[in-house]
Structure formats: C-alpha cells, structure tokens
mmCIF file with all atom_site columns, C-alpha atoms in Angstrom:
data_model
loop_
_atom_site.group_PDB
_atom_site.id
_atom_site.type_symbol
_atom_site.label_atom_id
_atom_site.label_alt_id
_atom_site.label_comp_id
_atom_site.label_asym_id
_atom_site.label_entity_id
_atom_site.label_seq_id
_atom_site.pdbx_PDB_ins_code
_atom_site.Cartn_x
_atom_site.Cartn_y
_atom_site.Cartn_z
_atom_site.occupancy
_atom_site.B_iso_or_equiv
_atom_site.pdbx_formal_charge
_atom_site.auth_seq_id
_atom_site.auth_comp_id
_atom_site.auth_asym_id
_atom_site.auth_atom_id
_atom_site.pdbx_PDB_model_num
ATOM 1   C CA . UNK Z 1 1   ? -23.274 11.873  13.534 1.00 91.00 ? 4   UNK Z CA 1
ATOM 2   C CA . UNK Z 1 2   ? -19.561 11.927  14.197 1.00 94.00 ? 5   UNK Z CA 1
ATOM 3   C CA . UNK Z 1 3   ? -16.934 10.696  11.754 1.00 98.00 ? 6   UNK Z CA 1
ATOM 4   C CA . UNK Z 1 4   ? -14.303 8.010   11.984 1.00 98.00 ? 7   UNK Z CA 1
ATOM 5   C CA . UNK Z 1 5   ? -11.919 8.612   9.093  1.00 98.00 ? 8   UNK Z CA 1
ATOM 6   C CA . UNK Z 1 6   ? -9.179  6.177   8.114  1.00 98.00 ? 9   UNK Z CA 1
ATOM 7   C CA . UNK Z 1 7   ? -6.124  7.267   6.128  1.00 98.00 ? 10  UNK Z CA 1
ATOM 8   C CA . UNK Z 1 8   ? -4.758  4.026   4.691  1.00 97.00 ? 11  UNK Z CA 1
ATOM 9   C CA . UNK Z 1 9   ? -1.901  3.249   2.364  1.00 92.00 ? 12  UNK Z CA 1
ATOM 10  C CA . UNK Z 1 10  ? 1.682   2.070   2.113  1.00 90.00 ? 13  UNK Z CA 1
ATOM 11  C CA . UNK Z 1 11  ? 4.671   3.718   3.763  1.00 87.00 ? 14  UNK Z CA 1
ATOM 12  C CA . UNK Z 1 12  ? 5.728   6.896   2.002  1.00 88.00 ? 15  UNK Z CA 1
ATOM 13  C CA . UNK Z 1 13  ? 2.345   7.621   0.410  1.00 92.00 ? 16  UNK Z CA 1
ATOM 14  C CA . UNK Z 1 14  ? 1.824   10.655  2.630  1.00 93.00 ? 17  UNK Z CA 1
ATOM 15  C CA . UNK Z 1 15  ? -1.197  9.487   4.593  1.00 95.00 ? 18  UNK Z CA 1
ATOM 16  C CA . UNK Z 1 16  ? 0.125   11.015  7.831  1.00 95.00 ? 19  UNK Z CA 1
ATOM 17  C CA . UNK Z 1 17  ? 0.905   14.328  6.145  1.00 95.00 ? 20  UNK Z CA 1
ATOM 18  C CA . UNK Z 1 18  ? -2.602  14.576  4.664  1.00 97.00 ? 21  UNK Z CA 1
ATOM 19  C CA . UNK Z 1 19  ? -4.321  13.555  7.883  1.00 98.00 ? 22  UNK Z CA 1
ATOM 20  C CA . UNK Z 1 20  ? -2.296  16.023  9.960  1.00 97.00 ? 23  UNK Z CA 1
ATOM 21  C CA . UNK Z 1 21  ? -3.004  18.876  7.552  1.00 97.00 ? 24  UNK Z CA 1
ATOM 22  C CA . UNK Z 1 22  ? -6.756  18.369  7.772  1.00 98.00 ? 25  UNK Z CA 1
ATOM 23  C CA . UNK Z 1 23  ? -6.777  17.514  11.484 1.00 97.00 ? 26  UNK Z CA 1
ATOM 24  C CA . UNK Z 1 24  ? -4.995  20.759  12.289 1.00 96.00 ? 27  UNK Z CA 1
ATOM 25  C CA . UNK Z 1 25  ? -7.505  22.779  10.251 1.00 95.00 ? 28  UNK Z CA 1
ATOM 26  C CA . UNK Z 1 26  ? -10.545 21.003  11.701 1.00 96.00 ? 29  UNK Z CA 1
ATOM 27  C CA . UNK Z 1 27  ? -9.167  20.432  15.230 1.00 96.00 ? 30  UNK Z CA 1
ATOM 28  C CA . UNK Z 1 28  ? -9.819  16.688  15.012 1.00 97.00 ? 31  UNK Z CA 1
ATOM 29  C CA . UNK Z 1 29  ? -8.011  14.121  17.194 1.00 97.00 ? 32  UNK Z CA 1
ATOM 30  C CA . UNK Z 1 30  ? -5.378  12.333  15.137 1.00 95.00 ? 33  UNK Z CA 1
ATOM 31  C CA . UNK Z 1 31  ? -4.236  8.763   15.903 1.00 98.00 ? 34  UNK Z CA 1
ATOM 32  C CA . UNK Z 1 32  ? -1.205  7.488   14.006 1.00 96.00 ? 35  UNK Z CA 1
ATOM 33  C CA . UNK Z 1 33  ? -0.421  3.849   14.711 1.00 94.00 ? 36  UNK Z CA 1
ATOM 34  C CA . UNK Z 1 34  ? 3.324   4.387   14.236 1.00 91.00 ? 37  UNK Z CA 1
ATOM 35  C CA . UNK Z 1 35  ? 3.426   7.177   16.821 1.00 93.00 ? 38  UNK Z CA 1
ATOM 36  C CA . UNK Z 1 36  ? 1.209   5.446   19.379 1.00 96.00 ? 39  UNK Z CA 1
ATOM 37  C CA . UNK Z 1 37  ? 3.054   2.130   19.196 1.00 94.00 ? 40  UNK Z CA 1
ATOM 38  C CA . UNK Z 1 38  ? 6.630   3.455   19.005 1.00 92.00 ? 41  UNK Z CA 1
ATOM 39  C CA . UNK Z 1 39  ? 7.568   3.370   22.753 1.00 95.00 ? 42  UNK Z CA 1
ATOM 40  C CA . UNK Z 1 40  ? 6.078   -0.101  23.245 1.00 96.00 ? 43  UNK Z CA 1
ATOM 41  C CA . UNK Z 1 41  ? 7.561   -1.459  20.003 1.00 94.00 ? 44  UNK Z CA 1
ATOM 42  C CA . UNK Z 1 42  ? 11.022  -0.149  20.912 1.00 94.00 ? 45  UNK Z CA 1
ATOM 43  C CA . UNK Z 1 43  ? 10.828  -1.880  24.295 1.00 96.00 ? 46  UNK Z CA 1
ATOM 44  C CA . UNK Z 1 44  ? 9.367   -5.145  22.977 1.00 96.00 ? 47  UNK Z CA 1
ATOM 45  C CA . UNK Z 1 45  ? 11.904  -5.460  20.168 1.00 95.00 ? 48  UNK Z CA 1
ATOM 46  C CA . UNK Z 1 46  ? 14.786  -4.645  22.520 1.00 95.00 ? 49  UNK Z CA 1
ATOM 47  C CA . UNK Z 1 47  ? 13.590  -7.197  25.110 1.00 96.00 ? 50  UNK Z CA 1
ATOM 48  C CA . UNK Z 1 48  ? 13.642  -9.852  22.392 1.00 97.00 ? 51  UNK Z CA 1
ATOM 49  C CA . UNK Z 1 49  ? 17.176  -8.901  21.314 1.00 96.00 ? 52  UNK Z CA 1
ATOM 50  C CA . UNK Z 1 50  ? 15.925  -7.445  18.032 1.00 94.00 ? 53  UNK Z CA 1
ATOM 51  C CA . UNK Z 1 51  ? 16.477  -4.122  16.293 1.00 91.00 ? 54  UNK Z CA 1
ATOM 52  C CA . UNK Z 1 52  ? 14.221  -1.562  18.015 1.00 91.00 ? 55  UNK Z CA 1
ATOM 53  C CA . UNK Z 1 53  ? 14.041  0.444   14.780 1.00 85.00 ? 56  UNK Z CA 1
ATOM 54  C CA . UNK Z 1 54  ? 12.602  -2.511  12.825 1.00 85.00 ? 57  UNK Z CA 1
ATOM 55  C CA . UNK Z 1 55  ? 8.981   -1.886  11.791 1.00 84.00 ? 58  UNK Z CA 1
ATOM 56  C CA . UNK Z 1 56  ? 8.633   -4.302  8.894  1.00 83.00 ? 59  UNK Z CA 1
ATOM 57  C CA . UNK Z 1 57  ? 10.118  -7.738  9.572  1.00 87.00 ? 60  UNK Z CA 1
ATOM 58  C CA . UNK Z 1 58  ? 8.202   -10.891 10.369 1.00 91.00 ? 61  UNK Z CA 1
ATOM 59  C CA . UNK Z 1 59  ? 9.467   -10.655 13.975 1.00 95.00 ? 62  UNK Z CA 1
ATOM 60  C CA . UNK Z 1 60  ? 8.075   -7.130  14.330 1.00 93.00 ? 63  UNK Z CA 1
ATOM 61  C CA . UNK Z 1 61  ? 4.727   -8.178  12.882 1.00 92.00 ? 64  UNK Z CA 1
ATOM 62  C CA . UNK Z 1 62  ? 4.554   -11.190 15.179 1.00 96.00 ? 65  UNK Z CA 1
ATOM 63  C CA . UNK Z 1 63  ? 5.464   -9.270  18.332 1.00 97.00 ? 66  UNK Z CA 1
ATOM 64  C CA . UNK Z 1 64  ? 4.063   -5.784  17.822 1.00 96.00 ? 67  UNK Z CA 1
ATOM 65  C CA . UNK Z 1 65  ? 1.683   -5.360  14.887 1.00 94.00 ? 68  UNK Z CA 1
ATOM 66  C CA . UNK Z 1 66  ? -1.606  -6.350  16.516 1.00 95.00 ? 69  UNK Z CA 1
ATOM 67  C CA . UNK Z 1 67  ? -0.758  -4.416  19.673 1.00 96.00 ? 70  UNK Z CA 1
ATOM 68  C CA . UNK Z 1 68  ? -0.257  -1.282  17.576 1.00 95.00 ? 71  UNK Z CA 1
ATOM 69  C CA . UNK Z 1 69  ? -3.644  -1.585  15.964 1.00 95.00 ? 72  UNK Z CA 1
ATOM 70  C CA . UNK Z 1 70  ? -5.323  -2.292  19.293 1.00 97.00 ? 73  UNK Z CA 1
ATOM 71  C CA . UNK Z 1 71  ? -3.737  0.765   20.949 1.00 97.00 ? 74  UNK Z CA 1
ATOM 72  C CA . UNK Z 1 72  ? -4.678  2.971   17.994 1.00 98.00 ? 75  UNK Z CA 1
ATOM 73  C CA . UNK Z 1 73  ? -8.251  1.794   17.753 1.00 98.00 ? 76  UNK Z CA 1
ATOM 74  C CA . UNK Z 1 74  ? -8.823  1.967   21.509 1.00 98.00 ? 77  UNK Z CA 1
ATOM 75  C CA . UNK Z 1 75  ? -7.742  5.621   21.483 1.00 97.00 ? 78  UNK Z CA 1
ATOM 76  C CA . UNK Z 1 76  ? -9.868  6.456   18.433 1.00 98.00 ? 79  UNK Z CA 1
ATOM 77  C CA . UNK Z 1 77  ? -12.927 4.572   19.700 1.00 98.00 ? 80  UNK Z CA 1
ATOM 78  C CA . UNK Z 1 78  ? -12.682 6.348   23.040 1.00 97.00 ? 81  UNK Z CA 1
ATOM 79  C CA . UNK Z 1 79  ? -13.087 9.640   21.177 1.00 97.00 ? 82  UNK Z CA 1
ATOM 80  C CA . UNK Z 1 80  ? -15.884 8.284   19.001 1.00 97.00 ? 83  UNK Z CA 1
ATOM 81  C CA . UNK Z 1 81  ? -17.639 7.251   22.233 1.00 96.00 ? 84  UNK Z CA 1
ATOM 82  C CA . UNK Z 1 82  ? -17.475 10.912  23.276 1.00 96.00 ? 85  UNK Z CA 1
ATOM 83  C CA . UNK Z 1 83  ? -19.130 11.919  19.984 1.00 95.00 ? 86  UNK Z CA 1
ATOM 84  C CA . UNK Z 1 84  ? -15.875 13.427  18.736 1.00 95.00 ? 87  UNK Z CA 1
ATOM 85  C CA . UNK Z 1 85  ? -14.591 12.859  15.211 1.00 97.00 ? 88  UNK Z CA 1
ATOM 86  C CA . UNK Z 1 86  ? -11.362 10.861  14.927 1.00 98.00 ? 89  UNK Z CA 1
ATOM 87  C CA . UNK Z 1 87  ? -8.718  10.446  12.216 1.00 98.00 ? 90  UNK Z CA 1
ATOM 88  C CA . UNK Z 1 88  ? -6.832  7.139   12.185 1.00 98.00 ? 91  UNK Z CA 1
ATOM 89  C CA . UNK Z 1 89  ? -3.631  6.555   10.211 1.00 97.00 ? 92  UNK Z CA 1
ATOM 90  C CA . UNK Z 1 90  ? -1.967  3.262   9.372  1.00 94.00 ? 93  UNK Z CA 1
ATOM 91  C CA . UNK Z 1 91  ? -1.725  0.572   6.704  1.00 92.00 ? 94  UNK Z CA 1
ATOM 92  C CA . UNK Z 1 92  ? -4.605  -1.530  8.163  1.00 94.00 ? 95  UNK Z CA 1
ATOM 93  C CA . UNK Z 1 93  ? -4.043  -4.035  5.347  1.00 91.00 ? 96  UNK Z CA 1
ATOM 94  C CA . UNK Z 1 94  ? -5.384  -7.120  7.104  1.00 93.00 ? 97  UNK Z CA 1
ATOM 95  C CA . UNK Z 1 95  ? -8.195  -5.182  8.778  1.00 96.00 ? 98  UNK Z CA 1
ATOM 96  C CA . UNK Z 1 96  ? -9.403  -3.549  5.549  1.00 96.00 ? 99  UNK Z CA 1
ATOM 97  C CA . UNK Z 1 97  ? -9.636  -6.985  3.920  1.00 95.00 ? 100 UNK Z CA 1
ATOM 98  C CA . UNK Z 1 98  ? -12.014 -8.257  6.644  1.00 97.00 ? 101 UNK Z CA 1
ATOM 99  C CA . UNK Z 1 99  ? -15.632 -7.227  5.927  1.00 98.00 ? 102 UNK Z CA 1
ATOM 100 C CA . UNK Z 1 100 ? -16.626 -7.680  9.582  1.00 98.00 ? 103 UNK Z CA 1
ATOM 101 C CA . UNK Z 1 101 ? -13.728 -5.804  11.172 1.00 98.00 ? 104 UNK Z CA 1
ATOM 102 C CA . UNK Z 1 102 ? -15.161 -2.276  11.302 1.00 98.00 ? 105 UNK Z CA 1
ATOM 103 C CA . UNK Z 1 103 ? -18.517 -3.395  12.698 1.00 98.00 ? 106 UNK Z CA 1
ATOM 104 C CA . UNK Z 1 104 ? -16.741 -5.472  15.327 1.00 98.00 ? 107 UNK Z CA 1
ATOM 105 C CA . UNK Z 1 105 ? -14.608 -2.478  16.322 1.00 98.00 ? 108 UNK Z CA 1
ATOM 106 C CA . UNK Z 1 106 ? -17.590 -0.132  16.614 1.00 98.00 ? 109 UNK Z CA 1
ATOM 107 C CA . UNK Z 1 107 ? -19.523 -2.699  18.640 1.00 98.00 ? 110 UNK Z CA 1
ATOM 108 C CA . UNK Z 1 108 ? -16.780 -2.493  21.305 1.00 97.00 ? 111 UNK Z CA 1
ATOM 109 C CA . UNK Z 1 109 ? -18.271 0.887   22.259 1.00 97.00 ? 112 UNK Z CA 1
ATOM 110 C CA . UNK Z 1 110 ? -21.893 0.022   21.541 1.00 97.00 ? 113 UNK Z CA 1
ATOM 111 C CA . UNK Z 1 111 ? -21.911 1.767   18.157 1.00 97.00 ? 114 UNK Z CA 1
ATOM 112 C CA . UNK Z 1 112 ? -22.564 0.660   14.603 1.00 97.00 ? 115 UNK Z CA 1
ATOM 113 C CA . UNK Z 1 113 ? -22.184 1.913   11.055 1.00 98.00 ? 116 UNK Z CA 1
ATOM 114 C CA . UNK Z 1 114 ? -25.625 3.476   11.482 1.00 97.00 ? 117 UNK Z CA 1
ATOM 115 C CA . UNK Z 1 115 ? -24.329 5.627   14.383 1.00 95.00 ? 118 UNK Z CA 1
ATOM 116 C CA . UNK Z 1 116 ? -20.885 6.604   13.077 1.00 98.00 ? 119 UNK Z CA 1
ATOM 117 C CA . UNK Z 1 117 ? -19.986 7.850   9.613  1.00 98.00 ? 120 UNK Z CA 1
ATOM 118 C CA . UNK Z 1 118 ? -16.927 5.849   8.562  1.00 98.00 ? 121 UNK Z CA 1
ATOM 119 C CA . UNK Z 1 119 ? -14.906 7.180   5.655  1.00 98.00 ? 122 UNK Z CA 1
ATOM 120 C CA . UNK Z 1 120 ? -11.702 5.835   4.137  1.00 98.00 ? 123 UNK Z CA 1
ATOM 121 C CA . UNK Z 1 121 ? -9.010  7.760   2.290  1.00 98.00 ? 124 UNK Z CA 1
ATOM 122 C CA . UNK Z 1 122 ? -6.805  5.324   0.355  1.00 97.00 ? 125 UNK Z CA 1
ATOM 123 C CA . UNK Z 1 123 ? -3.555  7.226   -0.234 1.00 96.00 ? 126 UNK Z CA 1
ATOM 124 C CA . UNK Z 1 124 ? -1.210  6.148   -2.990 1.00 94.00 ? 127 UNK Z CA 1
ATOM 125 C CA . UNK Z 1 125 ? 1.540   7.454   -5.266 1.00 91.00 ? 128 UNK Z CA 1
ATOM 126 C CA . UNK Z 1 126 ? 1.829   7.223   -9.045 1.00 90.00 ? 129 UNK Z CA 1
ATOM 127 C CA . UNK Z 1 127 ? 4.906   4.984   -9.145 1.00 89.00 ? 130 UNK Z CA 1
ATOM 128 C CA . UNK Z 1 128 ? 7.468   3.031   -7.173 1.00 86.00 ? 131 UNK Z CA 1
ATOM 129 C CA . UNK Z 1 129 ? 10.209  5.618   -7.619 1.00 88.00 ? 132 UNK Z CA 1
ATOM 130 C CA . UNK Z 1 130 ? 8.108   8.227   -5.801 1.00 84.00 ? 133 UNK Z CA 1
ATOM 131 C CA . UNK Z 1 131 ? 7.695   5.850   -2.864 1.00 84.00 ? 134 UNK Z CA 1
ATOM 132 C CA . UNK Z 1 132 ? 11.434  5.222   -2.767 1.00 84.00 ? 135 UNK Z CA 1
ATOM 133 C CA . UNK Z 1 133 ? 12.234  8.943   -2.934 1.00 88.00 ? 136 UNK Z CA 1
ATOM 134 C CA . UNK Z 1 134 ? 9.730   9.939   -0.256 1.00 87.00 ? 137 UNK Z CA 1
ATOM 135 C CA . UNK Z 1 135 ? 10.803  7.171   2.109  1.00 85.00 ? 138 UNK Z CA 1
ATOM 136 C CA . UNK Z 1 136 ? 14.461  8.075   1.558  1.00 88.00 ? 139 UNK Z CA 1
ATOM 137 C CA . UNK Z 1 137 ? 13.837  11.803  2.047  1.00 88.00 ? 140 UNK Z CA 1
ATOM 138 C CA . UNK Z 1 138 ? 12.215  11.381  5.442  1.00 87.00 ? 141 UNK Z CA 1
ATOM 139 C CA . UNK Z 1 139 ? 15.522  9.947   6.742  1.00 86.00 ? 142 UNK Z CA 1
ATOM 140 C CA . UNK Z 1 140 ? 13.942  7.700   9.362  1.00 84.00 ? 143 UNK Z CA 1
ATOM 141 C CA . UNK Z 1 141 ? 15.903  4.817   10.911 1.00 80.00 ? 144 UNK Z CA 1
ATOM 142 C CA . UNK Z 1 142 ? 12.571  2.976   10.936 1.00 78.00 ? 145 UNK Z CA 1
ATOM 143 C CA . UNK Z 1 143 ? 12.878  2.657   7.143  1.00 78.00 ? 146 UNK Z CA 1
ATOM 144 C CA . UNK Z 1 144 ? 16.217  0.815   6.973  1.00 82.00 ? 147 UNK Z CA 1
ATOM 145 C CA . UNK Z 1 145 ? 14.537  -2.600  6.718  1.00 77.00 ? 148 UNK Z CA 1
ATOM 146 C CA . UNK Z 1 146 ? 12.462  -1.348  3.777  1.00 83.00 ? 149 UNK Z CA 1
ATOM 147 C CA . UNK Z 1 147 ? 15.558  -0.467  1.765  1.00 79.00 ? 150 UNK Z CA 1
ATOM 148 C CA . UNK Z 1 148 ? 17.413  -3.648  2.736  1.00 82.00 ? 151 UNK Z CA 1
ATOM 149 C CA . UNK Z 1 149 ? 14.407  -5.744  1.643  1.00 77.00 ? 152 UNK Z CA 1
ATOM 150 C CA . UNK Z 1 150 ? 13.036  -3.537  -1.137 1.00 78.00 ? 153 UNK Z CA 1
ATOM 151 C CA . UNK Z 1 151 ? 11.851  -6.416  -3.356 1.00 84.00 ? 154 UNK Z CA 1
ATOM 152 C CA . UNK Z 1 152 ? 9.718   -7.727  -0.528 1.00 79.00 ? 155 UNK Z CA 1
ATOM 153 C CA . UNK Z 1 153 ? 8.597   -4.316  0.714  1.00 77.00 ? 156 UNK Z CA 1
ATOM 154 C CA . UNK Z 1 154 ? 7.578   -3.014  -2.723 1.00 79.00 ? 157 UNK Z CA 1
ATOM 155 C CA . UNK Z 1 155 ? 4.743   -5.567  -2.805 1.00 78.00 ? 158 UNK Z CA 1
ATOM 156 C CA . UNK Z 1 156 ? 2.890   -3.287  -0.388 1.00 78.00 ? 159 UNK Z CA 1
ATOM 157 C CA . UNK Z 1 157 ? 2.433   -0.720  -3.191 1.00 77.00 ? 160 UNK Z CA 1
ATOM 158 C CA . UNK Z 1 158 ? -0.266  -2.744  -4.961 1.00 74.00 ? 161 UNK Z CA 1
ATOM 159 C CA . UNK Z 1 159 ? -3.818  -1.542  -5.333 1.00 75.00 ? 162 UNK Z CA 1
ATOM 160 C CA . UNK Z 1 160 ? -5.697  -1.559  -2.064 1.00 82.00 ? 163 UNK Z CA 1
ATOM 161 C CA . UNK Z 1 161 ? -9.358  -1.964  -1.377 1.00 90.00 ? 164 UNK Z CA 1
ATOM 162 C CA . UNK Z 1 162 ? -11.607 -1.893  1.634  1.00 97.00 ? 165 UNK Z CA 1
ATOM 163 C CA . UNK Z 1 163 ? -14.052 -4.763  2.125  1.00 97.00 ? 166 UNK Z CA 1
ATOM 164 C CA . UNK Z 1 164 ? -16.081 -3.051  4.855  1.00 98.00 ? 167 UNK Z CA 1
ATOM 165 C CA . UNK Z 1 165 ? -19.802 -2.625  4.118  1.00 98.00 ? 168 UNK Z CA 1
ATOM 166 C CA . UNK Z 1 166 ? -19.546 1.088   3.357  1.00 98.00 ? 169 UNK Z CA 1
ATOM 167 C CA . UNK Z 1 167 ? -21.230 3.045   0.581  1.00 97.00 ? 170 UNK Z CA 1
ATOM 168 C CA . UNK Z 1 168 ? -18.807 3.501   -2.319 1.00 96.00 ? 171 UNK Z CA 1
ATOM 169 C CA . UNK Z 1 169 ? -19.098 7.257   -1.760 1.00 97.00 ? 172 UNK Z CA 1
ATOM 170 C CA . UNK Z 1 170 ? -17.401 6.781   1.648  1.00 98.00 ? 173 UNK Z CA 1
ATOM 171 C CA . UNK Z 1 171 ? -14.161 5.452   0.134  1.00 98.00 ? 174 UNK Z CA 1
ATOM 172 C CA . UNK Z 1 172 ? -11.863 7.677   -1.924 1.00 97.00 ? 175 UNK Z CA 1
ATOM 173 C CA . UNK Z 1 173 ? -8.594  6.798   -3.629 1.00 96.00 ? 176 UNK Z CA 1
ATOM 174 C CA . UNK Z 1 174 ? -6.191  9.749   -3.546 1.00 96.00 ? 177 UNK Z CA 1
ATOM 175 C CA . UNK Z 1 175 ? -3.102  10.077  -5.718 1.00 95.00 ? 178 UNK Z CA 1
ATOM 176 C CA . UNK Z 1 176 ? -0.762  12.045  -3.460 1.00 95.00 ? 179 UNK Z CA 1
ATOM 177 C CA . UNK Z 1 177 ? 2.067   12.347  -5.991 1.00 95.00 ? 180 UNK Z CA 1
ATOM 178 C CA . UNK Z 1 178 ? 2.034   16.149  -6.303 1.00 95.00 ? 181 UNK Z CA 1
ATOM 179 C CA . UNK Z 1 179 ? 4.699   17.592  -3.959 1.00 91.00 ? 182 UNK Z CA 1
ATOM 180 C CA . UNK Z 1 180 ? 2.414   20.596  -3.366 1.00 93.00 ? 183 UNK Z CA 1
ATOM 181 C CA . UNK Z 1 181 ? -0.304  18.993  -1.269 1.00 94.00 ? 184 UNK Z CA 1
ATOM 182 C CA . UNK Z 1 182 ? -2.523  22.086  -1.126 1.00 96.00 ? 185 UNK Z CA 1
ATOM 183 C CA . UNK Z 1 183 ? -4.990  20.841  -3.760 1.00 96.00 ? 186 UNK Z CA 1
ATOM 184 C CA . UNK Z 1 184 ? -4.899  17.287  -2.437 1.00 97.00 ? 187 UNK Z CA 1
ATOM 185 C CA . UNK Z 1 185 ? -5.686  18.479  1.092  1.00 97.00 ? 188 UNK Z CA 1
ATOM 186 C CA . UNK Z 1 186 ? -8.638  20.467  -0.268 1.00 97.00 ? 189 UNK Z CA 1
ATOM 187 C CA . UNK Z 1 187 ? -9.966  17.442  -2.165 1.00 97.00 ? 190 UNK Z CA 1
ATOM 188 C CA . UNK Z 1 188 ? -9.659  15.156  0.881  1.00 98.00 ? 191 UNK Z CA 1
ATOM 189 C CA . UNK Z 1 189 ? -11.186 17.730  3.229  1.00 98.00 ? 192 UNK Z CA 1
ATOM 190 C CA . UNK Z 1 190 ? -14.136 18.139  0.860  1.00 98.00 ? 193 UNK Z CA 1
ATOM 191 C CA . UNK Z 1 191 ? -14.537 14.358  0.669  1.00 98.00 ? 194 UNK Z CA 1
ATOM 192 C CA . UNK Z 1 192 ? -14.628 14.078  4.469  1.00 98.00 ? 195 UNK Z CA 1
ATOM 193 C CA . UNK Z 1 193 ? -16.794 17.078  5.240  1.00 96.00 ? 196 UNK Z CA 1
ATOM 194 C CA . UNK Z 1 194 ? -18.638 17.545  1.943  1.00 85.00 ? 197 UNK Z CA 1
#
C-alpha cells in the first residue's frame, strides 16, 4: 500500500524543510503547493494589476488559492495512481477541516482510504516569535504581506486539526522549534515508515 503524506502547518513552521529532508532520503516525490503554483500565481496576480509576490491577501486567495491546491493534488494523485508514495506540502486549512475532502480526492483516481495509507504531519513551532524569526530569516519577498499584516496573519498559528476519517495513529503533531532538525527528521521518518 503506498503512502500519501501531508505536511501541514502555518508559514515558517518548517514543513517544507522536514518534507524535503525525508523525501531526499527516501526518494519520494515531493509536491509543495507554493512551488507548483508560483509561475501561475505570478501571472494571474500581474494580469489583475496586483502584487505578484502577494501570497496571503484576500485577492490572492480569491484568484489563486484553489488553483494551487488543485495543481498540487493532481500531481500527487497522479503519482499515487502509479503506486508511488507522495509527499504533499501546504497549509490545507480549509481542506483539513472538511471530513469528506480526502476521500473525494482519492476517488478522483479510483482509490480510497482502504487503498492508500494517508498520514498527516502537523508542523508547528513553540511560539509566535519563532515564526516571526524563521519567516524573517528566509528573506522571501512572498512574506512581505505577512509582516505588513502581522496581526491578521498571526491567527494562522492556532492549533490545527484534521477532520479526515483517519486513525489517530496516522496524524502526528510535530514541534519543529529545535534549529537542529536531525532528531525531528528522525521522528517524522519513523512516524511515516514505522
């Protein structure tokens, strides 16, 4: 049974870093929504006369968000259909709150939760200051909106949950606060591959 593993969490939590570390060790396809959507989002935002580096505003969410998730899931599901494991990275806030979402996605390729082992790694940090520091340190122009609207953006740091009908043993909350991710990578890899 192949695995579809989601790395979910707010910006700056380190979900991409963890997923990449394990994907490179296990040679697993890695699908990051931010990377896959970037060329389309830049073009769409520019065509609408908006900041192409914006990844957080209401305009961005209205014009690009759902497209990003569709592109990401289509790529991941294509690999799952080939019986290849897939790692998927993104916030997936709305999707994780919908109990029917994962089954609906798998049904697009004629699969179900009985055919594919779905696991979720919920990545978080210990406090708001760590988020701010990590987001600042990555020096991405895509983060400017976050700093300009910090009071609004910081709401994304709240506790997350996944409403999909998965066994509790298939969902793991990971505190990724330690700057040395060696132990964290080992814990997550063990969770995924047991």
